[in-house]
PDB file of C-alpha atoms in Angstrom:
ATOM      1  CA  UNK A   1     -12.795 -22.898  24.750  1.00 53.00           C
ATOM      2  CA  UNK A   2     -11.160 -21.171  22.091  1.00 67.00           C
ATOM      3  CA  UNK A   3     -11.510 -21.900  18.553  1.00 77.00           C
ATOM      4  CA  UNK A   4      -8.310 -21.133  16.816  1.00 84.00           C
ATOM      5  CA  UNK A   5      -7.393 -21.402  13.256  1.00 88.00           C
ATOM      6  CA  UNK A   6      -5.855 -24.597  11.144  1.00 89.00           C
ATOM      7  CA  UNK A   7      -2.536 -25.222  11.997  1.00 90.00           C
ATOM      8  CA  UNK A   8      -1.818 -25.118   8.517  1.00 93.00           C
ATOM      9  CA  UNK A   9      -3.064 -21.572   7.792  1.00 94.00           C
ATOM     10  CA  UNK A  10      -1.204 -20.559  11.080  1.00 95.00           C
ATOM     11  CA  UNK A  11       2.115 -22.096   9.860  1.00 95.00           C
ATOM     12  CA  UNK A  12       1.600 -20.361   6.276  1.00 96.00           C
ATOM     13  CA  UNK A  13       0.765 -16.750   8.326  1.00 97.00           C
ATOM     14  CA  UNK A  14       3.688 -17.653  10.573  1.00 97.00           C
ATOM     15  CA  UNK A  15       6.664 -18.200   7.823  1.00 97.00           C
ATOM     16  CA  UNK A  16       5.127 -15.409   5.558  1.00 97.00           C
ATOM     17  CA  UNK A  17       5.628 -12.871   8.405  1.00 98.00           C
ATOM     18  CA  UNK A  18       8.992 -14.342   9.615  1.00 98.00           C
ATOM     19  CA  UNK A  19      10.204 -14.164   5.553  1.00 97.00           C
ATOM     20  CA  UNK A  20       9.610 -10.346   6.569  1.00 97.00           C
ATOM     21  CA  UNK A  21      13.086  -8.085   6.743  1.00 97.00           C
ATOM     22  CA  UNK A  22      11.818  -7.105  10.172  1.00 96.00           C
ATOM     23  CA  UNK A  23      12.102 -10.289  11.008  1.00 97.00           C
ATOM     24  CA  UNK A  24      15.037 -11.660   9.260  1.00 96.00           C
ATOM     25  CA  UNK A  25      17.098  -9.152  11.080  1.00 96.00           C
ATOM     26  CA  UNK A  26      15.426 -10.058  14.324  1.00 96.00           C
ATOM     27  CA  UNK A  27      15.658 -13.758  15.991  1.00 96.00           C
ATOM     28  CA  UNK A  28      13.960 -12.038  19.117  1.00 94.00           C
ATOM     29  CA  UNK A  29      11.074 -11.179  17.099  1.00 97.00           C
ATOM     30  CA  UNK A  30      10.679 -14.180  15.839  1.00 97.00           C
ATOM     31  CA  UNK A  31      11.335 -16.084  18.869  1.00 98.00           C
ATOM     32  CA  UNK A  32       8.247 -13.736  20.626  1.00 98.00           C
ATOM     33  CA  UNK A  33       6.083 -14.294  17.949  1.00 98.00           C
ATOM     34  CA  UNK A  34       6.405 -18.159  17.912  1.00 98.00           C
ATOM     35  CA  UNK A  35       6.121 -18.452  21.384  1.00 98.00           C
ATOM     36  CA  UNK A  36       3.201 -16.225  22.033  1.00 98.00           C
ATOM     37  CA  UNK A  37       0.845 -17.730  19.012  1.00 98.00           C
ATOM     38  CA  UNK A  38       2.045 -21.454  19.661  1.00 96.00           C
ATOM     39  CA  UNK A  39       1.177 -21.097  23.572  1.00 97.00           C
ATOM     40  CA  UNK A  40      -2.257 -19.286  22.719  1.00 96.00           C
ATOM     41  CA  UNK A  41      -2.654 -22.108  20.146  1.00 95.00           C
ATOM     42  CA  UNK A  42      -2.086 -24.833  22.728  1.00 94.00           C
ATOM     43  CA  UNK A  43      -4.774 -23.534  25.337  1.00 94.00           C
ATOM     44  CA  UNK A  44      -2.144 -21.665  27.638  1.00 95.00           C
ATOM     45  CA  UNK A  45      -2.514 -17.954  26.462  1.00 95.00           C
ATOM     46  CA  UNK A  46      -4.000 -16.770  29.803  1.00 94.00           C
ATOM     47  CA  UNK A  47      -0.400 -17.691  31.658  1.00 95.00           C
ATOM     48  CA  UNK A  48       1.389 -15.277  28.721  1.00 97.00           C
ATOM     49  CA  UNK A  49       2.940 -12.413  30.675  1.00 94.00           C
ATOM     50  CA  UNK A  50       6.284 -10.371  30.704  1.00 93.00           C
ATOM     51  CA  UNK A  51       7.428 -12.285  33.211  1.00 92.00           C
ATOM     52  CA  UNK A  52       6.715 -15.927  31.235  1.00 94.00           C
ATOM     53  CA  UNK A  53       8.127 -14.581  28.240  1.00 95.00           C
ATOM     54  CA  UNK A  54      11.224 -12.712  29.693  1.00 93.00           C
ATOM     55  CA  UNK A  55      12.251 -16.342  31.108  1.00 93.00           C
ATOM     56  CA  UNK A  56      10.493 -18.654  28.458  1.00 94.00           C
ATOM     57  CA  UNK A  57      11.813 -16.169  25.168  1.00 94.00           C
ATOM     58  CA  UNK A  58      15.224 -14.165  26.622  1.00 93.00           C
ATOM     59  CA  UNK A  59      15.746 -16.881  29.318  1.00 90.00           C
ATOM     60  CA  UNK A  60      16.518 -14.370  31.651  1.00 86.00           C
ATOM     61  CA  UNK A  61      16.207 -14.331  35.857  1.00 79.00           C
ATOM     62  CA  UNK A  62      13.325 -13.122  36.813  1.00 75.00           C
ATOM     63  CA  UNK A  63      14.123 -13.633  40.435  1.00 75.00           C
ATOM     64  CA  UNK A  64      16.343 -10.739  40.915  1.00 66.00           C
ATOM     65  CA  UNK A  65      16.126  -7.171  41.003  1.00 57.00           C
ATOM     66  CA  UNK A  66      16.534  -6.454  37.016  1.00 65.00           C
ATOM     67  CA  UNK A  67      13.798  -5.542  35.585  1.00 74.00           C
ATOM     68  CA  UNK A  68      13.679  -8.500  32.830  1.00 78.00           C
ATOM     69  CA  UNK A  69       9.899  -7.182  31.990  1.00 84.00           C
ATOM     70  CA  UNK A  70      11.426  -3.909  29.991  1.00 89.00           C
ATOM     71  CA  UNK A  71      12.647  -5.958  27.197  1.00 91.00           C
ATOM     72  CA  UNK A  72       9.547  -7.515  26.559  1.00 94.00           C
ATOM     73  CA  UNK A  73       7.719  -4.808  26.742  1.00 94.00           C
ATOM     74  CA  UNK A  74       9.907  -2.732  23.923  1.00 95.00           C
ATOM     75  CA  UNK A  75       9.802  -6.222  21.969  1.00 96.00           C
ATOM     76  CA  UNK A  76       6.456  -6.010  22.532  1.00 97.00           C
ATOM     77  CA  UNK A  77       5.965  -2.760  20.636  1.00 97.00           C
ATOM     78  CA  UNK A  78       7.701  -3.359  18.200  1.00 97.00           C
ATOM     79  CA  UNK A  79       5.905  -6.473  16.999  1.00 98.00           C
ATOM     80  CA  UNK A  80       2.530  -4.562  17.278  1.00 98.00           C
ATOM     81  CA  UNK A  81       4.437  -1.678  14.567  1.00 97.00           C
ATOM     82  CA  UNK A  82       5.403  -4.504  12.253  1.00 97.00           C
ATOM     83  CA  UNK A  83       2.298  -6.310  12.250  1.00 98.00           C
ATOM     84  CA  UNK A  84       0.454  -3.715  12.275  1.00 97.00           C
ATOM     85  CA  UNK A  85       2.562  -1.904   9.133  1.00 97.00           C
ATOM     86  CA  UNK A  86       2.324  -5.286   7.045  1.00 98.00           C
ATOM     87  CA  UNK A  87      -1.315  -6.239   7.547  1.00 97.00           C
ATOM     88  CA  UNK A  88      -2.216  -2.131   6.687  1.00 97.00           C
ATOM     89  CA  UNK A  89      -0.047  -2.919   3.547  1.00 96.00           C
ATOM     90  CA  UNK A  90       1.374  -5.523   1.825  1.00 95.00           C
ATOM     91  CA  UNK A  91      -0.534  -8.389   4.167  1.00 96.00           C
ATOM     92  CA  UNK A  92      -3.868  -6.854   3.812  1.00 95.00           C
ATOM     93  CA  UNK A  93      -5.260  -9.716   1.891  1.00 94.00           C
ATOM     94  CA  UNK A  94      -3.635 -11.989   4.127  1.00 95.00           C
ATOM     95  CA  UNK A  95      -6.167 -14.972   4.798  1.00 94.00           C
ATOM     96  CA  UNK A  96      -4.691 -15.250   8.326  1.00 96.00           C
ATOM     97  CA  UNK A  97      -4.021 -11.646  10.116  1.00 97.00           C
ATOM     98  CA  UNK A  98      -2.328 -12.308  13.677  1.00 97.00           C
ATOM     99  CA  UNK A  99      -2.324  -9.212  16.023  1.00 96.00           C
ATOM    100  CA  UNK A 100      -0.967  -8.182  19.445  1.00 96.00           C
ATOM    101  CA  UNK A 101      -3.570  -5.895  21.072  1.00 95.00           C
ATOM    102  CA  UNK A 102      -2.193  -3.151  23.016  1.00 94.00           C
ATOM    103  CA  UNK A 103      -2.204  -3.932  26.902  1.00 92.00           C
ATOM    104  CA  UNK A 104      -1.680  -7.678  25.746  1.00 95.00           C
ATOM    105  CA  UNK A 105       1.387 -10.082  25.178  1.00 97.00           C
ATOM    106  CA  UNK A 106      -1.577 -12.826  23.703  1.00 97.00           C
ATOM    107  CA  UNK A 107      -2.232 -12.691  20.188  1.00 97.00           C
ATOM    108  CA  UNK A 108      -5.492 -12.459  18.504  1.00 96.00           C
ATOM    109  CA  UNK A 109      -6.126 -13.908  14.858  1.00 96.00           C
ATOM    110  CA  UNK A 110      -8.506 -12.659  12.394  1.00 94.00           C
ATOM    111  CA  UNK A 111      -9.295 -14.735   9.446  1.00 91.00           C
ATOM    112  CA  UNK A 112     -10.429 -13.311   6.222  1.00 82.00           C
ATOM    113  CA  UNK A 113     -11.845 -14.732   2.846  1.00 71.00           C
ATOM    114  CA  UNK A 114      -9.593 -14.980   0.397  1.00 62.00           C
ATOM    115  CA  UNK A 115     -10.435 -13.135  -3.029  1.00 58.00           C
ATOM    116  CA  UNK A 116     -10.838 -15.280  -5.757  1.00 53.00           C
ATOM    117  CA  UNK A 117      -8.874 -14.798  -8.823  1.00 53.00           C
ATOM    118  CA  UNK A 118     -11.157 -16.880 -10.705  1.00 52.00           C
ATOM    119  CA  UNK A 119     -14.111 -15.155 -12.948  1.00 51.00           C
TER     120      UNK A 119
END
């Protein structure tokens, strides 16, 4: 089994990034984002896929002929940029880094020590 981090550092990591513009101006990145991590978190990241998160995330039919997958997989890209853009930045002291690996819709999460301000 998977050892994931505190709940508490995840929540921090979580409304940091979400107090982001990117995504302030985005609900749908946000909703991705909270879904993906918090069904990793609970044990059920190997069921993540387009298809779970086009009807769990966008609620959308994935019964038909549309191709509800499309969505997520430009919302996809588009959380790796951001993440990606604020932990090579701003977030690179971050004591919690969550990342979306390309080819995946399951985050990973990298901790790092924090640097002591103290002398």
């Amino acid at each position: 089994m998977q050892n994931y981090p505190d709940k508490e550092i995840v929540d921090q990591a979580m409304n940091t990034l979400f107090s982001l513009p990117e995504f302030e101006r985005s609900k749908r990145l946000r909703d991705f984002l909270g879904y993906v991590v918090s069904e990793t978190i609970a044990g059920r990241g190997s069921r993540i896929r387009a298809k779970t998160i086009a009807q769990d995330v966008y609620e959308r039919d994935t019964t038909g002929t549309e191709d509800s997958s499309n969505i997520v997989r430009v919302d996809a890209r588009r959380l790796r940029r951001v993440l990606n853009d604020h932990y090579a930045n701003a977030g690179a002291d971050s004591e919690l880094q969550i990342f979306l690996r390309s080819g995946s819709y399951v985050p990973e999460f990298e901790t790092r020590a924090v640097k002591s301000t103290h002398l």
